[in-house]
mmCIF file of C-alpha atoms in Angstrom:
data_model
loop_
_atom_site.group_PDB
_atom_site.id
_atom_site.type_symbol
_atom_site.label_atom_id
_atom_site.label_comp_id
_atom_site.label_asym_id
_atom_site.label_seq_id
_atom_site.Cartn_x
_atom_site.Cartn_y
_atom_site.Cartn_z
ATOM 1 C CA GLU A 1 0.000 0.000 0.000
ATOM 2 C CA VAL A 2 2.920 2.366 0.654
ATOM 3 C CA MET A 3 4.239 1.963 -2.883
ATOM 4 C CA GLN A 4 0.795 2.381 -4.424
ATOM 5 C CA GLU A 5 0.102 5.535 -2.417
ATOM 6 C CA ILE A 6 3.288 7.118 -3.767
ATOM 7 C CA ILE A 7 2.365 6.167 -7.337
ATOM 8 C CA ASP A 8 -1.106 7.643 -6.867
ATOM 9 C CA GLU A 9 0.402 10.887 -5.561
ATOM 10 C CA GLY A 10 2.517 11.114 -8.698
ATOM 11 C CA ILE A 11 6.034 10.019 -9.601
ATOM 12 C CA PRO A 12 8.245 10.554 -12.666
ATOM 13 C CA LYS A 13 7.568 8.132 -15.493
ATOM 14 C CA GLU A 14 11.163 6.898 -15.498
ATOM 15 C CA ILE A 15 10.877 5.391 -11.990
ATOM 16 C CA GLU A 16 7.290 4.117 -12.141
ATOM 17 C CA GLN A 17 8.446 0.696 -13.323
ATOM 18 C CA GLN A 18 10.725 0.433 -10.282
ATOM 19 C CA TYR A 19 7.723 0.963 -8.024
ATOM 20 C CA GLN A 20 5.666 -1.589 -9.958
ATOM 21 C CA ASP A 21 8.498 -4.125 -9.657
ATOM 22 C CA ASN A 22 8.790 -3.460 -5.919
ATOM 23 C CA MET A 23 5.063 -3.983 -5.356
ATOM 24 C CA LYS A 24 5.177 -7.283 -7.242
ATOM 25 C CA TRP A 25 8.243 -8.360 -5.239
ATOM 26 C CA ILE A 26 6.568 -7.521 -1.908
ATOM 27 C CA LYS A 27 3.315 -9.296 -2.796
ATOM 28 C CA GLU A 28 5.129 -12.442 -3.872
ATOM 29 C CA ALA A 29 7.905 -12.448 -1.248
ATOM 30 C CA GLY A 30 6.106 -15.053 0.863
ATOM 31 C CA LYS A 31 6.220 -17.560 -1.991
ATOM 32 C CA HIS A 32 10.000 -17.583 -2.169
ATOM 33 C CA LYS A 33 12.203 -19.490 0.261
ATOM 34 C CA MET A 34 15.052 -17.156 1.169
ATOM 35 C CA VAL A 35 18.381 -18.967 1.475
ATOM 36 C CA VAL A 36 20.882 -16.098 1.828
ATOM 37 C CA GLY A 37 22.395 -15.231 5.205
ATOM 38 C CA SER A 38 19.820 -14.098 7.754
ATOM 39 C CA GLN A 39 17.051 -14.259 5.131
ATOM 40 C CA ALA A 40 16.808 -10.467 5.262
ATOM 41 C CA ARG A 41 14.666 -8.945 2.545
ATOM 42 C CA ILE A 42 16.371 -6.724 -0.051
ATOM 43 C CA LEU A 43 14.406 -4.129 -1.983
ATOM 44 C CA TYR A 44 15.721 -1.232 -4.048
ATOM 45 C CA SER A 45 13.776 2.033 -3.898
ATOM 46 C CA ASP A 46 14.292 5.747 -4.315
ATOM 47 C CA GLN A 47 14.575 8.226 -1.431
ATOM 48 C CA ARG A 48 10.852 8.861 -1.157
ATOM 49 C CA GLY A 49 10.040 5.160 -1.100
ATOM 50 C CA ARG A 50 12.694 4.294 1.493
ATOM 51 C CA VAL A 51 11.500 6.914 3.949
ATOM 52 C CA ALA A 52 7.855 5.946 3.452
ATOM 53 C CA LEU A 53 8.576 2.239 3.976
ATOM 54 C CA ALA A 54 10.676 2.863 7.091
ATOM 55 C CA VAL A 55 7.944 5.044 8.603
ATOM 56 C CA ARG A 56 5.317 2.418 7.788
ATOM 57 C CA PHE A 57 7.400 -0.362 9.355
ATOM 58 C CA ASN A 58 7.814 1.728 12.499
ATOM 59 C CA GLN A 59 4.082 2.477 12.628
ATOM 60 C CA ALA A 60 3.293 -1.226 12.234
ATOM 61 C CA ILE A 61 5.382 -1.983 15.330
ATOM 62 C CA SER A 62 3.790 0.877 17.257
ATOM 63 C CA ARG A 63 0.271 -0.372 16.408
ATOM 64 C CA GLY A 64 1.076 -3.960 17.315
ATOM 65 C CA GLU A 65 0.786 -5.191 13.731
ATOM 66 C CA MET A 66 4.354 -6.506 13.979
ATOM 67 C CA ASN A 67 6.211 -7.869 16.995
ATOM 68 C CA GLY A 68 9.712 -6.940 18.077
ATOM 69 C CA THR A 69 11.988 -4.520 16.237
ATOM 70 C CA ILE A 70 13.154 -4.160 12.640
ATOM 71 C CA VAL A 71 16.657 -3.317 11.456
ATOM 72 C CA ILE A 72 17.009 -1.664 8.066
ATOM 73 C CA SER A 73 20.188 -1.080 6.108
ATOM 74 C CA ARG A 74 21.254 -0.991 2.475
ATOM 75 C CA ASP A 75 23.539 -2.690 0.011
ATOM 76 C CA HIS A 76 26.930 -1.268 -0.964
ATOM 77 C CA HIS A 77 25.757 -0.945 -4.579
ATOM 78 C CA ASP A 78 23.740 2.009 -3.374
ATOM 79 C CA VAL A 79 23.870 5.597 -4.578
ATOM 80 C CA SER A 80 25.618 7.073 -1.554
ATOM 81 C CA GLY A 81 27.582 4.521 0.405
ATOM 82 C CA THR A 82 30.438 3.512 -1.846
ATOM 83 C CA ASP A 83 33.358 5.141 -3.630
ATOM 84 C CA SER A 84 34.633 2.795 -6.319
ATOM 85 C CA PRO A 85 35.852 4.184 -9.667
ATOM 86 C CA PHE A 86 35.474 0.723 -11.196
ATOM 87 C CA ARG A 87 31.818 0.223 -10.259
ATOM 88 C CA GLU A 88 29.619 2.430 -8.038
ATOM 89 C CA THR A 89 31.218 5.779 -8.898
ATOM 90 C CA SER A 90 32.213 4.879 -12.444
ATOM 91 C CA ASN A 91 29.537 7.295 -13.718
ATOM 92 C CA ILE A 92 31.151 10.306 -12.015
ATOM 93 C CA TYR A 93 33.151 12.167 -14.647
ATOM 94 C CA ASP A 94 34.477 15.258 -12.868
ATOM 95 C CA GLY A 95 37.697 13.596 -11.746
ATOM 96 C CA SER A 96 36.541 12.851 -8.183
ATOM 97 C CA ALA A 97 35.648 9.204 -8.848
ATOM 98 C CA VAL A 98 38.979 8.102 -7.351
ATOM 99 C CA THR A 99 38.407 9.822 -3.995
ATOM 100 C CA ALA A 100 36.702 8.302 -0.952
ATOM 101 C CA ASP A 101 34.962 11.424 0.334
ATOM 102 C CA MET A 102 31.393 10.283 -0.328
ATOM 103 C CA ALA A 103 31.614 7.079 1.718
ATOM 104 C CA VAL A 104 33.220 8.941 4.632
ATOM 105 C CA GLN A 105 30.698 11.797 4.527
ATOM 106 C CA ASN A 106 27.890 9.281 4.289
ATOM 107 C CA CYS A 107 29.091 7.320 7.312
ATOM 108 C CA ILE A 108 29.622 10.396 9.513
ATOM 109 C CA GLY A 109 26.433 12.079 8.286
ATOM 110 C CA ASP A 110 24.345 8.982 9.047
ATOM 111 C CA ALA A 111 25.855 8.790 12.534
ATOM 112 C CA PHE A 112 24.947 12.386 13.371
ATOM 113 C CA ARG A 113 21.434 11.953 12.004
ATOM 114 C CA GLY A 114 20.503 8.993 14.156
ATOM 115 C CA ALA A 115 21.853 5.739 12.723
ATOM 116 C CA THR A 116 21.995 3.004 15.364
ATOM 117 C CA TRP A 117 25.444 2.039 14.115
ATOM 118 C CA VAL A 118 27.692 2.898 11.179
ATOM 119 C CA ALA A 119 30.610 1.196 9.453
ATOM 120 C CA LEU A 120 33.449 2.428 7.265
ATOM 121 C CA HIS A 121 35.395 -0.320 5.541
ATOM 122 C CA ASN A 122 37.551 -1.171 2.555
ATOM 123 C CA GLY A 123 37.097 -3.846 -0.081
ATOM 124 C CA GLY A 124 33.985 -5.620 -1.276
ATOM 125 C CA GLY A 125 33.244 -6.744 -4.817
ATOM 126 C CA VAL A 126 36.115 -5.122 -6.667
ATOM 127 C CA GLY A 127 38.804 -5.907 -4.093
ATOM 128 C CA TRP A 128 40.894 -4.372 -1.332
ATOM 129 C CA GLY A 129 42.306 -0.945 -2.076
ATOM 130 C CA GLU A 130 39.827 -0.414 -4.905
ATOM 131 C CA VAL A 131 36.748 0.661 -2.955
ATOM 132 C CA MET A 132 35.630 2.405 0.241
ATOM 133 C CA ASN A 133 32.240 1.594 1.764
ATOM 134 C CA GLY A 134 30.164 3.508 4.310
ATOM 135 C CA GLY A 135 27.265 1.589 5.814
ATOM 136 C CA PHE A 136 24.650 1.849 8.546
ATOM 137 C CA GLY A 137 22.107 -0.041 10.600
ATOM 138 C CA LEU A 138 18.917 1.638 11.822
ATOM 139 C CA VAL A 139 16.693 0.030 14.458
ATOM 140 C CA LEU A 140 12.961 0.729 14.225
ATOM 141 C CA ASP A 141 11.197 0.067 17.545
ATOM 142 C CA GLY A 142 7.847 1.786 17.045
ATOM 143 C CA SER A 143 8.786 4.956 18.918
ATOM 144 C CA ASP A 144 8.330 8.527 17.729
ATOM 145 C CA GLY A 145 12.079 8.965 18.025
ATOM 146 C CA ALA A 146 12.725 6.059 15.661
ATOM 147 C CA GLU A 147 10.434 7.592 13.058
ATOM 148 C CA GLU A 148 12.181 10.945 13.311
ATOM 149 C CA ARG A 149 15.609 9.309 13.013
ATOM 150 C CA ALA A 150 14.446 7.333 9.970
ATOM 151 C CA ARG A 151 13.215 10.457 8.196
ATOM 152 C CA ARG A 152 16.311 12.462 9.033
ATOM 153 C CA MET A 153 18.895 9.794 8.305
ATOM 154 C CA LEU A 154 17.435 8.148 5.208
ATOM 155 C CA ASN A 155 16.875 11.459 3.454
ATOM 156 C CA TRP A 156 20.536 12.343 4.032
ATOM 157 C CA ASP A 157 21.742 8.860 3.152
ATOM 158 C CA VAL A 158 20.308 9.122 -0.355
ATOM 159 C CA SER A 159 20.672 12.857 -1.066
ATOM 160 C CA ASN A 160 24.397 12.767 -0.247
ATOM 161 C CA GLY A 161 25.121 10.476 -3.175
ATOM 162 C CA VAL A 162 22.618 12.053 -5.555
ATOM 163 C CA ALA A 163 24.145 15.483 -4.920
ATOM 164 C CA ARG A 164 27.638 14.130 -5.615
ATOM 165 C CA ARG A 165 26.533 12.813 -8.998
ATOM 166 C CA ALA A 166 24.555 15.958 -9.773
ATOM 167 C CA TRP A 167 27.676 18.068 -9.213
ATOM 168 C CA SER A 168 29.596 15.891 -11.663
ATOM 169 C CA GLY A 169 27.043 16.623 -14.387
ATOM 170 C CA ASN A 170 24.847 13.495 -14.291
ATOM 171 C CA ASP A 171 21.505 14.525 -15.851
ATOM 172 C CA ASN A 172 19.401 11.993 -13.944
ATOM 173 C CA ALA A 173 20.975 12.991 -10.634
ATOM 174 C CA GLN A 174 20.368 16.667 -11.340
ATOM 175 C CA SER A 175 16.648 16.151 -11.979
ATOM 176 C CA THR A 176 16.415 13.858 -8.938
ATOM 177 C CA ILE A 177 18.026 16.317 -6.516
ATOM 178 C CA LYS A 178 15.787 19.107 -7.808
ATOM 179 C CA ARG A 179 12.729 16.968 -7.003
ATOM 180 C CA ALA A 180 14.139 16.251 -3.545
ATOM 181 C CA MET A 181 14.518 19.976 -2.853
ATOM 182 C CA GLU A 182 10.917 20.566 -3.951
ATOM 183 C CA VAL A 183 9.746 18.007 -1.381
ATOM 184 C CA ASP A 184 12.065 19.139 1.430
ATOM 185 C CA HIS A 185 12.481 22.918 1.432
ATOM 186 C CA LYS A 186 15.208 22.645 4.072
ATOM 187 C CA LEU A 187 17.394 20.768 1.596
ATOM 188 C CA LYS A 188 19.649 23.209 -0.229
ATOM 189 C CA ILE A 189 21.946 21.768 -2.892
ATOM 190 C CA THR A 190 24.010 23.862 -5.280
ATOM 191 C CA VAL A 191 22.994 22.786 -8.770
ATOM 192 C CA ALA A 192 25.847 22.479 -11.254
ATOM 193 C CA ASN A 193 25.856 24.625 -14.386
ATOM 194 C CA LYS A 194 26.811 22.957 -17.615
ATOM 195 C CA VAL A 195 29.431 24.446 -19.922
ATOM 196 C CA GLU A 196 27.611 25.076 -23.185
ATOM 197 C CA ASN A 197 30.760 25.780 -25.192
ATOM 198 C CA LYS A 198 32.408 22.379 -25.664
ATOM 199 C CA GLU A 199 35.545 24.025 -27.054
ATOM 200 C CA LEU A 200 36.316 25.460 -23.610
ATOM 201 C CA ILE A 201 36.441 21.960 -22.156
ATOM 202 C CA ASP A 202 38.650 20.739 -24.989
ATOM 203 C CA GLN A 203 41.111 23.558 -24.286
ATOM 204 C CA LEU A 204 41.564 22.615 -20.636
ATOM 205 C CA LYS A 205 44.960 21.171 -19.769
ATOM 206 C CA PHE A 206 45.043 18.463 -17.079
#
């Protein structure tokens, strides 16, 4: 119902299929026997969807619809948690793809915004020395505080990476961060200006 409500409120055409896929995955999740690790459920969604799902999970605990607590996290393939010029940040073309600032900022930013725990580590997928990962765990216990932390932290967790890509000139990231600022008027991101004269870029000496 959370996914459908967001679709009904209106979303860009380019991400509607993602929401449809997520709804199908959720509805059919019970049919599949999970065999990986702790059998945690993995679902990819945009910033709006993540916050909405986290809030709904927390409300379900508060109302007694679910027992215990829920821990949410994300994969290192995500938009904001990993610096890896050979995979996750390979679409950043401003020369900063080889730095590890995004993962570090993400880890520290999540910590200050209410993550239950954070992790900063090297390696994963492409090998040691080739990638830096920043991760988090967020416990939802049904409290008002947990809902506030989820809103605050998850919005940062996604916007950090989207802003980084927007600054590097990624068209999709630029339109995405503009939508995020329309939803959250407290979010202020400097939008990059494109160089219209391609000859100026060609004349640059690196």
